[in-house]
Amino acid sequence: AKKRVIYHIDAVHTRTRINTFGSGDALFSAFLNYYMKGYDSLKCLKLATAFASWKIGERGSSKGFLKNAPLMRLFKSLNFSVYEIKRF
C-alpha cells in the first residue's frame, strides 16, 4: 500500500544566503530527480531542501548546484524538522 501523507519540512541552514533566484526551481528539480530514481517521497523532499539551501549560498542563478555525492554527504550532516500535516 502506498503511503499517502502530506509533510512540512522546515528550511535548513547550510551556508549564508546570498541569492534566492532559482531556489524554487532547484527545489522542484531536485525533488523530481530523486523521485524518478525511486526514492521515498519524504527522502526526496529532504534532499531537495538540502539542495536548494546550498544553492542559495552562491551569487548567480546558474551557480551552486551540488553533484550527487556532495549532496548526500551534506544530507547526512543535517537535522530536518519534519511535521506530518495530514495522512490519507
mmCIF file of N, CA, C and O in Angstrom:
data_model
loop_
_atom_site.group_PDB
_atom_site.id
_atom_site.type_symbol
_atom_site.label_atom_id
_atom_site.label_comp_id
_atom_site.label_asym_id
_atom_site.label_seq_id
_atom_site.Cartn_x
_atom_site.Cartn_y
_atom_site.Cartn_z
ATOM 1 N N ALA A 1 0.842 -1.185 0.000
ATOM 2 C CA ALA A 1 0.000 0.000 0.000
ATOM 3 C C ALA A 1 0.884 1.244 0.000
ATOM 4 O O ALA A 1 1.887 1.301 0.702
ATOM 5 N N LYS A 2 0.466 2.223 -0.766
ATOM 6 C CA LYS A 2 1.210 3.482 -0.828
ATOM 7 C C LYS A 2 0.973 4.301 0.422
ATOM 8 O O LYS A 2 -0.123 4.331 0.961
ATOM 9 N N LYS A 3 2.039 4.960 0.854
ATOM 10 C CA LYS A 3 1.945 5.877 1.983
ATOM 11 C C LYS A 3 1.438 7.209 1.437
ATOM 12 O O LYS A 3 2.035 7.772 0.530
ATOM 13 N N ARG A 4 0.342 7.696 1.966
ATOM 14 C CA ARG A 4 -0.226 8.958 1.494
ATOM 15 C C ARG A 4 -0.232 9.943 2.652
ATOM 16 O O ARG A 4 -1.129 9.928 3.482
ATOM 17 N N VAL A 5 0.797 10.789 2.664
ATOM 18 C CA VAL A 5 0.978 11.734 3.753
ATOM 19 C C VAL A 5 1.438 13.060 3.171
ATOM 20 O O VAL A 5 2.216 13.094 2.217
ATOM 21 N N ILE A 6 0.945 14.148 3.747
ATOM 22 C CA ILE A 6 1.446 15.484 3.409
ATOM 23 C C ILE A 6 2.379 15.897 4.535
ATOM 24 O O ILE A 6 2.011 15.845 5.714
ATOM 25 N N TYR A 7 3.602 16.292 4.162
ATOM 26 C CA TYR A 7 4.608 16.700 5.137
ATOM 27 C C TYR A 7 4.952 18.171 4.976
ATOM 28 O O TYR A 7 4.855 18.733 3.897
ATOM 29 N N HIS A 8 5.408 18.747 6.071
ATOM 30 C CA HIS A 8 6.049 20.058 6.059
ATOM 31 C C HIS A 8 7.453 19.855 6.598
ATOM 32 O O HIS A 8 7.639 19.173 7.610
ATOM 33 N N ILE A 9 8.441 20.433 5.921
ATOM 34 C CA ILE A 9 9.821 20.391 6.401
ATOM 35 C C ILE A 9 10.290 21.830 6.556
ATOM 36 O O ILE A 9 10.185 22.632 5.623
ATOM 37 N N ASP A 10 10.813 22.142 7.729
ATOM 38 C CA ASP A 10 11.389 23.469 7.928
ATOM 39 C C ASP A 10 12.621 23.634 7.047
ATOM 40 O O ASP A 10 13.300 22.654 6.729
ATOM 41 N N ALA A 11 12.905 24.863 6.677
ATOM 42 C CA ALA A 11 14.122 25.154 5.923
ATOM 43 C C ALA A 11 15.336 24.751 6.750
ATOM 44 O O ALA A 11 15.295 24.773 7.979
ATOM 45 N N VAL A 12 16.401 24.362 6.075
ATOM 46 C CA VAL A 12 17.655 24.050 6.751
ATOM 47 C C VAL A 12 18.692 25.097 6.362
ATOM 48 O O VAL A 12 18.634 25.669 5.272
ATOM 49 N N HIS A 13 19.616 25.345 7.262
ATOM 50 C CA HIS A 13 20.672 26.329 7.002
ATOM 51 C C HIS A 13 21.966 25.579 6.697
ATOM 52 O O HIS A 13 22.475 24.858 7.550
ATOM 53 N N THR A 14 22.452 25.733 5.466
ATOM 54 C CA THR A 14 23.695 25.068 5.082
ATOM 55 C C THR A 14 24.847 26.059 4.938
ATOM 56 O O THR A 14 25.992 25.690 5.116
ATOM 57 N N ARG A 15 24.539 27.286 4.569
ATOM 58 C CA ARG A 15 25.522 28.360 4.471
ATOM 59 C C ARG A 15 24.784 29.679 4.314
ATOM 60 O O ARG A 15 23.563 29.698 4.167
ATOM 61 N N THR A 16 25.499 30.780 4.324
ATOM 62 C CA THR A 16 24.885 32.099 4.255
ATOM 63 C C THR A 16 24.084 32.267 2.964
ATOM 64 O O THR A 16 24.569 31.944 1.883
ATOM 65 N N ARG A 17 22.880 32.785 3.118
ATOM 66 C CA ARG A 17 22.010 33.022 1.964
ATOM 67 C C ARG A 17 22.515 34.261 1.222
ATOM 68 O O ARG A 17 22.664 35.332 1.794
ATOM 69 N N ILE A 18 22.771 34.105 -0.078
ATOM 70 C CA ILE A 18 23.283 35.207 -0.891
ATOM 71 C C ILE A 18 22.294 35.599 -1.991
ATOM 72 O O ILE A 18 22.042 36.769 -2.213
ATOM 73 N N ASN A 19 21.727 34.605 -2.667
ATOM 74 C CA ASN A 19 20.863 34.883 -3.808
ATOM 75 C C ASN A 19 19.803 33.790 -3.901
ATOM 76 O O ASN A 19 20.137 32.629 -4.090
ATOM 77 N N THR A 20 18.538 34.174 -3.792
ATOM 78 C CA THR A 20 17.468 33.173 -3.809
ATOM 79 C C THR A 20 16.877 32.928 -5.192
ATOM 80 O O THR A 20 15.971 32.111 -5.330
ATOM 81 N N PHE A 21 17.394 33.614 -6.219
ATOM 82 C CA PHE A 21 16.892 33.381 -7.571
ATOM 83 C C PHE A 21 17.128 31.931 -7.970
ATOM 84 O O PHE A 21 18.230 31.413 -7.870
ATOM 85 N N GLY A 22 16.086 31.265 -8.415
ATOM 86 C CA GLY A 22 16.191 29.881 -8.858
ATOM 87 C C GLY A 22 16.047 28.858 -7.750
ATOM 88 O O GLY A 22 16.120 27.657 -8.013
ATOM 89 N N SER A 23 15.818 29.302 -6.526
ATOM 90 C CA SER A 23 15.739 28.341 -5.413
ATOM 91 C C SER A 23 14.525 27.422 -5.533
ATOM 92 O O SER A 23 14.618 26.233 -5.241
ATOM 93 N N GLY A 24 13.403 27.955 -5.967
ATOM 94 C CA GLY A 24 12.213 27.128 -6.151
ATOM 95 C C GLY A 24 12.399 26.109 -7.257
ATOM 96 O O GLY A 24 12.003 24.945 -7.129
ATOM 97 N N ASP A 25 13.017 26.540 -8.352
ATOM 98 C CA ASP A 25 13.308 25.616 -9.452
ATOM 99 C C ASP A 25 14.282 24.534 -9.000
ATOM 100 O O ASP A 25 14.142 23.363 -9.362
ATOM 101 N N ALA A 26 15.272 24.930 -8.195
ATOM 102 C CA ALA A 26 16.248 23.967 -7.680
ATOM 103 C C ALA A 26 15.566 22.942 -6.774
ATOM 104 O O ALA A 26 15.831 21.741 -6.863
ATOM 105 N N LEU A 27 14.681 23.423 -5.907
ATOM 106 C CA LEU A 27 13.946 22.536 -5.004
ATOM 107 C C LEU A 27 13.114 21.532 -5.796
ATOM 108 O O LEU A 27 13.178 20.325 -5.563
ATOM 109 N N PHE A 28 12.365 22.031 -6.759
ATOM 110 C CA PHE A 28 11.471 21.176 -7.541
ATOM 111 C C PHE A 28 12.252 20.174 -8.389
ATOM 112 O O PHE A 28 11.919 18.980 -8.439
ATOM 113 N N SER A 29 13.305 20.630 -9.044
ATOM 114 C CA SER A 29 14.071 19.732 -9.913
ATOM 115 C C SER A 29 14.793 18.663 -9.101
ATOM 116 O O SER A 29 14.883 17.505 -9.527
ATOM 117 N N ALA A 30 15.310 19.025 -7.930
ATOM 118 C CA ALA A 30 15.964 18.026 -7.084
ATOM 119 C C ALA A 30 14.960 16.986 -6.604
ATOM 120 O O ALA A 30 15.243 15.784 -6.600
ATOM 121 N N PHE A 31 13.779 17.443 -6.195
ATOM 122 C CA PHE A 31 12.744 16.501 -5.771
ATOM 123 C C PHE A 31 12.416 15.526 -6.900
ATOM 124 O O PHE A 31 12.405 14.312 -6.708
ATOM 125 N N LEU A 32 12.160 16.054 -8.086
ATOM 126 C CA LEU A 32 11.817 15.191 -9.222
ATOM 127 C C LEU A 32 12.949 14.233 -9.579
ATOM 128 O O LEU A 32 12.703 13.072 -9.909
ATOM 129 N N ASN A 33 14.180 14.717 -9.536
ATOM 130 C CA ASN A 33 15.331 13.874 -9.853
ATOM 131 C C ASN A 33 15.352 12.622 -8.973
ATOM 132 O O ASN A 33 15.463 11.505 -9.482
ATOM 133 N N TYR A 34 15.219 12.804 -7.683
ATOM 134 C CA TYR A 34 15.291 11.661 -6.775
ATOM 135 C C TYR A 34 14.002 10.845 -6.766
ATOM 136 O O TYR A 34 14.042 9.627 -6.620
ATOM 137 N N TYR A 35 12.881 11.479 -6.970
ATOM 138 C CA TYR A 35 11.607 10.754 -7.035
ATOM 139 C C TYR A 35 11.582 9.818 -8.242
ATOM 140 O O TYR A 35 11.156 8.664 -8.143
ATOM 141 N N MET A 36 12.075 10.318 -9.373
ATOM 142 C CA MET A 36 12.113 9.489 -10.596
ATOM 143 C C MET A 36 13.129 8.348 -10.477
ATOM 144 O O MET A 36 13.033 7.358 -11.197
ATOM 145 N N LYS A 37 14.062 8.479 -9.560
ATOM 146 C CA LYS A 37 15.032 7.401 -9.313
ATOM 147 C C LYS A 37 14.487 6.376 -8.316
ATOM 148 O O LYS A 37 15.164 5.409 -7.987
ATOM 149 N N GLY A 38 13.278 6.612 -7.803
ATOM 150 C CA GLY A 38 12.627 5.643 -6.934
ATOM 151 C C GLY A 38 12.800 5.860 -5.446
ATOM 152 O O GLY A 38 12.435 5.001 -4.643
ATOM 153 N N TYR A 39 13.335 7.011 -5.055
ATOM 154 C CA TYR A 39 13.484 7.299 -3.635
ATOM 155 C C TYR A 39 12.120 7.550 -2.994
ATOM 156 O O TYR A 39 11.187 8.005 -3.654
ATOM 157 N N ASP A 40 12.024 7.276 -1.704
ATOM 158 C CA ASP A 40 10.830 7.584 -0.924
ATOM 159 C C ASP A 40 10.567 9.093 -0.999
ATOM 160 O O ASP A 40 11.504 9.893 -0.967
ATOM 161 N N SER A 41 9.307 9.481 -1.075
ATOM 162 C CA SER A 41 8.960 10.895 -1.265
ATOM 163 C C SER A 41 9.465 11.794 -0.133
ATOM 164 O O SER A 41 9.872 12.930 -0.376
ATOM 165 N N LEU A 42 9.476 11.305 1.102
ATOM 166 C CA LEU A 42 9.976 12.119 2.207
ATOM 167 C C LEU A 42 11.484 12.347 2.068
ATOM 168 O O LEU A 42 11.972 13.457 2.283
ATOM 169 N N LYS A 43 12.221 11.323 1.684
ATOM 170 C CA LYS A 43 13.660 11.496 1.476
ATOM 171 C C LYS A 43 13.908 12.453 0.315
ATOM 172 O O LYS A 43 14.821 13.280 0.369
ATOM 173 N N CYS A 44 13.090 12.365 -0.732
ATOM 174 C CA CYS A 44 13.205 13.291 -1.873
ATOM 175 C C CYS A 44 13.017 14.730 -1.407
ATOM 176 O O CYS A 44 13.752 15.626 -1.831
ATOM 177 N N LEU A 45 12.054 14.947 -0.546
ATOM 178 C CA LEU A 45 11.784 16.291 -0.038
ATOM 179 C C LEU A 45 12.946 16.802 0.809
ATOM 180 O O LEU A 45 13.346 17.964 0.696
ATOM 181 N N LYS A 46 13.519 15.946 1.626
ATOM 182 C CA LYS A 46 14.675 16.335 2.433
ATOM 183 C C LYS A 46 15.882 16.652 1.544
ATOM 184 O O LYS A 46 16.580 17.648 1.754
ATOM 185 N N LEU A 47 16.143 15.796 0.556
ATOM 186 C CA LEU A 47 17.259 16.033 -0.359
ATOM 187 C C LEU A 47 17.060 17.338 -1.125
ATOM 188 O O LEU A 47 18.001 18.119 -1.294
ATOM 189 N N ALA A 48 15.849 17.582 -1.576
ATOM 190 C CA ALA A 48 15.552 18.804 -2.313
ATOM 191 C C ALA A 48 15.729 20.042 -1.436
ATOM 192 O O ALA A 48 16.245 21.069 -1.890
ATOM 193 N N THR A 49 15.341 19.937 -0.180
ATOM 194 C CA THR A 49 15.506 21.042 0.758
ATOM 195 C C THR A 49 16.985 21.352 0.972
ATOM 196 O O THR A 49 17.393 22.518 0.957
ATOM 197 N N ALA A 50 17.792 20.317 1.133
ATOM 198 C CA ALA A 50 19.236 20.499 1.293
ATOM 199 C C ALA A 50 19.851 21.095 0.023
ATOM 200 O O ALA A 50 20.678 22.013 0.090
ATOM 201 N N PHE A 51 19.442 20.584 -1.125
ATOM 202 C CA PHE A 51 19.960 21.063 -2.411
ATOM 203 C C PHE A 51 19.662 22.546 -2.600
ATOM 204 O O PHE A 51 20.541 23.334 -2.944
ATOM 205 N N ALA A 52 18.426 22.943 -2.357
ATOM 206 C CA ALA A 52 18.027 24.344 -2.530
ATOM 207 C C ALA A 52 18.720 25.247 -1.508
ATOM 208 O O ALA A 52 19.115 26.369 -1.835
ATOM 209 N N SER A 53 18.880 24.763 -0.293
ATOM 210 C CA SER A 53 19.562 25.549 0.729
ATOM 211 C C SER A 53 21.005 25.829 0.332
ATOM 212 O O SER A 53 21.501 26.942 0.501
ATOM 213 N N TRP A 54 21.681 24.837 -0.202
ATOM 214 C CA TRP A 54 23.065 25.027 -0.640
ATOM 215 C C TRP A 54 23.125 25.980 -1.832
ATOM 216 O O TRP A 54 23.975 26.849 -1.917
ATOM 217 N N LYS A 55 22.193 25.819 -2.757
ATOM 218 C CA LYS A 55 22.179 26.600 -3.994
ATOM 219 C C LYS A 55 22.090 28.095 -3.723
ATOM 220 O O LYS A 55 22.722 28.895 -4.404
ATOM 221 N N ILE A 56 21.330 28.506 -2.716
ATOM 222 C CA ILE A 56 21.145 29.942 -2.468
ATOM 223 C C ILE A 56 22.350 30.594 -1.793
ATOM 224 O O ILE A 56 22.338 31.792 -1.535
ATOM 225 N N GLY A 57 23.393 29.833 -1.563
ATOM 226 C CA GLY A 57 24.608 30.377 -0.991
ATOM 227 C C GLY A 57 25.613 30.841 -2.032
ATOM 228 O O GLY A 57 26.771 31.090 -1.713
ATOM 229 N N GLU A 58 25.190 30.964 -3.278
ATOM 230 C CA GLU A 58 26.069 31.399 -4.377
ATOM 231 C C GLU A 58 25.515 32.645 -5.045
ATOM 232 O O GLU A 58 24.312 32.868 -5.055
ATOM 233 N N ARG A 59 26.388 33.411 -5.632
ATOM 234 C CA ARG A 59 25.972 34.544 -6.466
ATOM 235 C C ARG A 59 25.681 34.013 -7.868
ATOM 236 O O ARG A 59 26.443 33.231 -8.393
ATOM 237 N N GLY A 60 24.590 34.424 -8.417
ATOM 238 C CA GLY A 60 24.246 33.999 -9.773
ATOM 239 C C GLY A 60 23.319 32.799 -9.774
ATOM 240 O O GLY A 60 23.508 31.854 -9.023
ATOM 241 N N SER A 61 22.325 32.861 -10.632
ATOM 242 C CA SER A 61 21.309 31.806 -10.648
ATOM 243 C C SER A 61 21.806 30.507 -11.267
ATOM 244 O O SER A 61 21.170 29.471 -11.119
ATOM 245 N N SER A 62 22.924 30.528 -11.949
ATOM 246 C CA SER A 62 23.435 29.306 -12.580
ATOM 247 C C SER A 62 24.554 28.654 -11.765
ATOM 248 O O SER A 62 25.234 27.770 -12.258
ATOM 249 N N LYS A 63 24.727 29.065 -10.518
ATOM 250 C CA LYS A 63 25.790 28.520 -9.675
ATOM 251 C C LYS A 63 25.203 27.851 -8.437
ATOM 252 O O LYS A 63 24.063 28.082 -8.083
ATOM 253 N N GLY A 64 26.021 27.025 -7.787
ATOM 254 C CA GLY A 64 25.623 26.436 -6.516
ATOM 255 C C GLY A 64 24.942 25.092 -6.608
ATOM 256 O O GLY A 64 24.338 24.650 -5.640
ATOM 257 N N PHE A 65 25.042 24.424 -7.730
ATOM 258 C CA PHE A 65 24.385 23.132 -7.899
ATOM 259 C C PHE A 65 25.318 22.004 -7.477
ATOM 260 O O PHE A 65 26.365 21.791 -8.096
ATOM 261 N N LEU A 66 24.950 21.288 -6.438
ATOM 262 C CA LEU A 66 25.760 20.183 -5.933
ATOM 263 C C LEU A 66 25.559 18.928 -6.776
ATOM 264 O O LEU A 66 24.443 18.628 -7.199
ATOM 265 N N LYS A 67 26.622 18.187 -6.974
ATOM 266 C CA LYS A 67 26.540 16.856 -7.582
ATOM 267 C C LYS A 67 26.011 15.900 -6.513
ATOM 268 O O LYS A 67 25.898 16.239 -5.334
ATOM 269 N N ASN A 68 25.714 14.674 -6.920
ATOM 270 C CA ASN A 68 25.080 13.711 -6.030
ATOM 271 C C ASN A 68 25.914 13.401 -4.775
ATOM 272 O O ASN A 68 25.384 13.437 -3.667
ATOM 273 N N ALA A 69 27.185 13.063 -4.922
ATOM 274 C CA ALA A 69 27.997 12.657 -3.760
ATOM 275 C C ALA A 69 28.106 13.766 -2.709
ATOM 276 O O ALA A 69 27.869 13.508 -1.516
ATOM 277 N N PRO A 70 28.435 15.009 -3.105
ATOM 278 C CA PRO A 70 28.468 16.070 -2.085
ATOM 279 C C PRO A 70 27.102 16.343 -1.448
ATOM 280 O O PRO A 70 27.019 16.636 -0.256
ATOM 281 N N LEU A 71 26.045 16.211 -2.233
ATOM 282 C CA LEU A 71 24.704 16.412 -1.679
ATOM 283 C C LEU A 71 24.385 15.335 -0.650
ATOM 284 O O LEU A 71 23.836 15.637 0.415
ATOM 285 N N MET A 72 24.748 14.091 -0.933
ATOM 286 C CA MET A 72 24.487 13.011 0.022
ATOM 287 C C MET A 72 25.276 13.219 1.317
ATOM 288 O O MET A 72 24.760 12.970 2.409
ATOM 289 N N ARG A 73 26.500 13.701 1.221
ATOM 290 C CA ARG A 73 27.289 13.995 2.431
ATOM 291 C C ARG A 73 26.632 15.120 3.232
ATOM 292 O O ARG A 73 26.512 15.032 4.458
ATOM 293 N N LEU A 74 26.203 16.167 2.530
ATOM 294 C CA LEU A 74 25.520 17.281 3.190
ATOM 295 C C LEU A 74 24.236 16.793 3.848
ATOM 296 O O LEU A 74 23.961 17.103 5.007
ATOM 297 N N PHE A 75 23.451 16.016 3.125
ATOM 298 C CA PHE A 75 22.185 15.470 3.609
ATOM 299 C C PHE A 75 22.373 14.715 4.929
ATOM 300 O O PHE A 75 21.605 14.897 5.876
ATOM 301 N N LYS A 76 23.402 13.902 4.999
ATOM 302 C CA LYS A 76 23.656 13.102 6.201
ATOM 303 C C LYS A 76 24.068 13.957 7.402
ATOM 304 O O LYS A 76 23.919 13.537 8.543
ATOM 305 N N SER A 77 24.559 15.160 7.144
ATOM 306 C CA SER A 77 25.018 16.025 8.234
ATOM 307 C C SER A 77 23.911 16.922 8.790
ATOM 308 O O SER A 77 24.122 17.596 9.795
ATOM 309 N N LEU A 78 22.767 16.934 8.155
ATOM 310 C CA LEU A 78 21.685 17.848 8.541
ATOM 311 C C LEU A 78 20.644 17.181 9.425
ATOM 312 O O LEU A 78 20.402 15.982 9.317
ATOM 313 N N ASN A 79 20.012 17.973 10.266
ATOM 314 C CA ASN A 79 18.854 17.544 11.048
ATOM 315 C C ASN A 79 17.633 18.249 10.482
ATOM 316 O O ASN A 79 17.611 19.478 10.399
ATOM 317 N N PHE A 80 16.646 17.476 10.096
ATOM 318 C CA PHE A 80 15.440 18.023 9.483
ATOM 319 C C PHE A 80 14.296 18.005 10.482
ATOM 320 O O PHE A 80 14.076 17.006 11.162
ATOM 321 N N SER A 81 13.572 19.118 10.549
ATOM 322 C CA SER A 81 12.338 19.182 11.341
ATOM 323 C C SER A 81 11.202 18.863 10.388
ATOM 324 O O SER A 81 10.887 19.642 9.500
ATOM 325 N N VAL A 82 10.604 17.704 10.593
ATOM 326 C CA VAL A 82 9.540 17.205 9.703
ATOM 327 C C VAL A 82 8.245 17.121 10.482
ATOM 328 O O VAL A 82 8.215 16.603 11.603
ATOM 329 N N TYR A 83 7.189 17.652 9.888
ATOM 330 C CA TYR A 83 5.876 17.623 10.515
ATOM 331 C C TYR A 83 4.896 16.944 9.581
ATOM 332 O O TYR A 83 4.814 17.290 8.403
ATOM 333 N N GLU A 84 4.169 15.983 10.111
ATOM 334 C CA GLU A 84 3.130 15.336 9.326
ATOM 335 C C GLU A 84 1.883 16.212 9.395
ATOM 336 O O GLU A 84 1.364 16.488 10.473
ATOM 337 N N ILE A 85 1.434 16.685 8.236
ATOM 338 C CA ILE A 85 0.292 17.590 8.179
ATOM 339 C C ILE A 85 -1.016 16.796 8.083
ATOM 340 O O ILE A 85 -1.978 17.074 8.785
ATOM 341 N N LYS A 86 -1.027 15.810 7.188
ATOM 342 C CA LYS A 86 -2.246 15.027 7.003
ATOM 343 C C LYS A 86 -1.914 13.652 6.470
ATOM 344 O O LYS A 86 -1.039 13.513 5.626
ATOM 345 N N ARG A 87 -2.603 12.660 6.964
ATOM 346 C CA ARG A 87 -2.463 11.280 6.487
ATOM 347 C C ARG A 87 -3.781 10.878 5.847
ATOM 348 O O ARG A 87 -4.849 11.139 6.384
ATOM 349 N N PHE A 88 -3.688 10.226 4.687
ATOM 350 C CA PHE A 88 -4.897 9.804 3.960
ATOM 351 C C PHE A 88 -5.100 8.313 4.084
ATOM 352 O O PHE A 88 -4.181 7.548 4.065
#
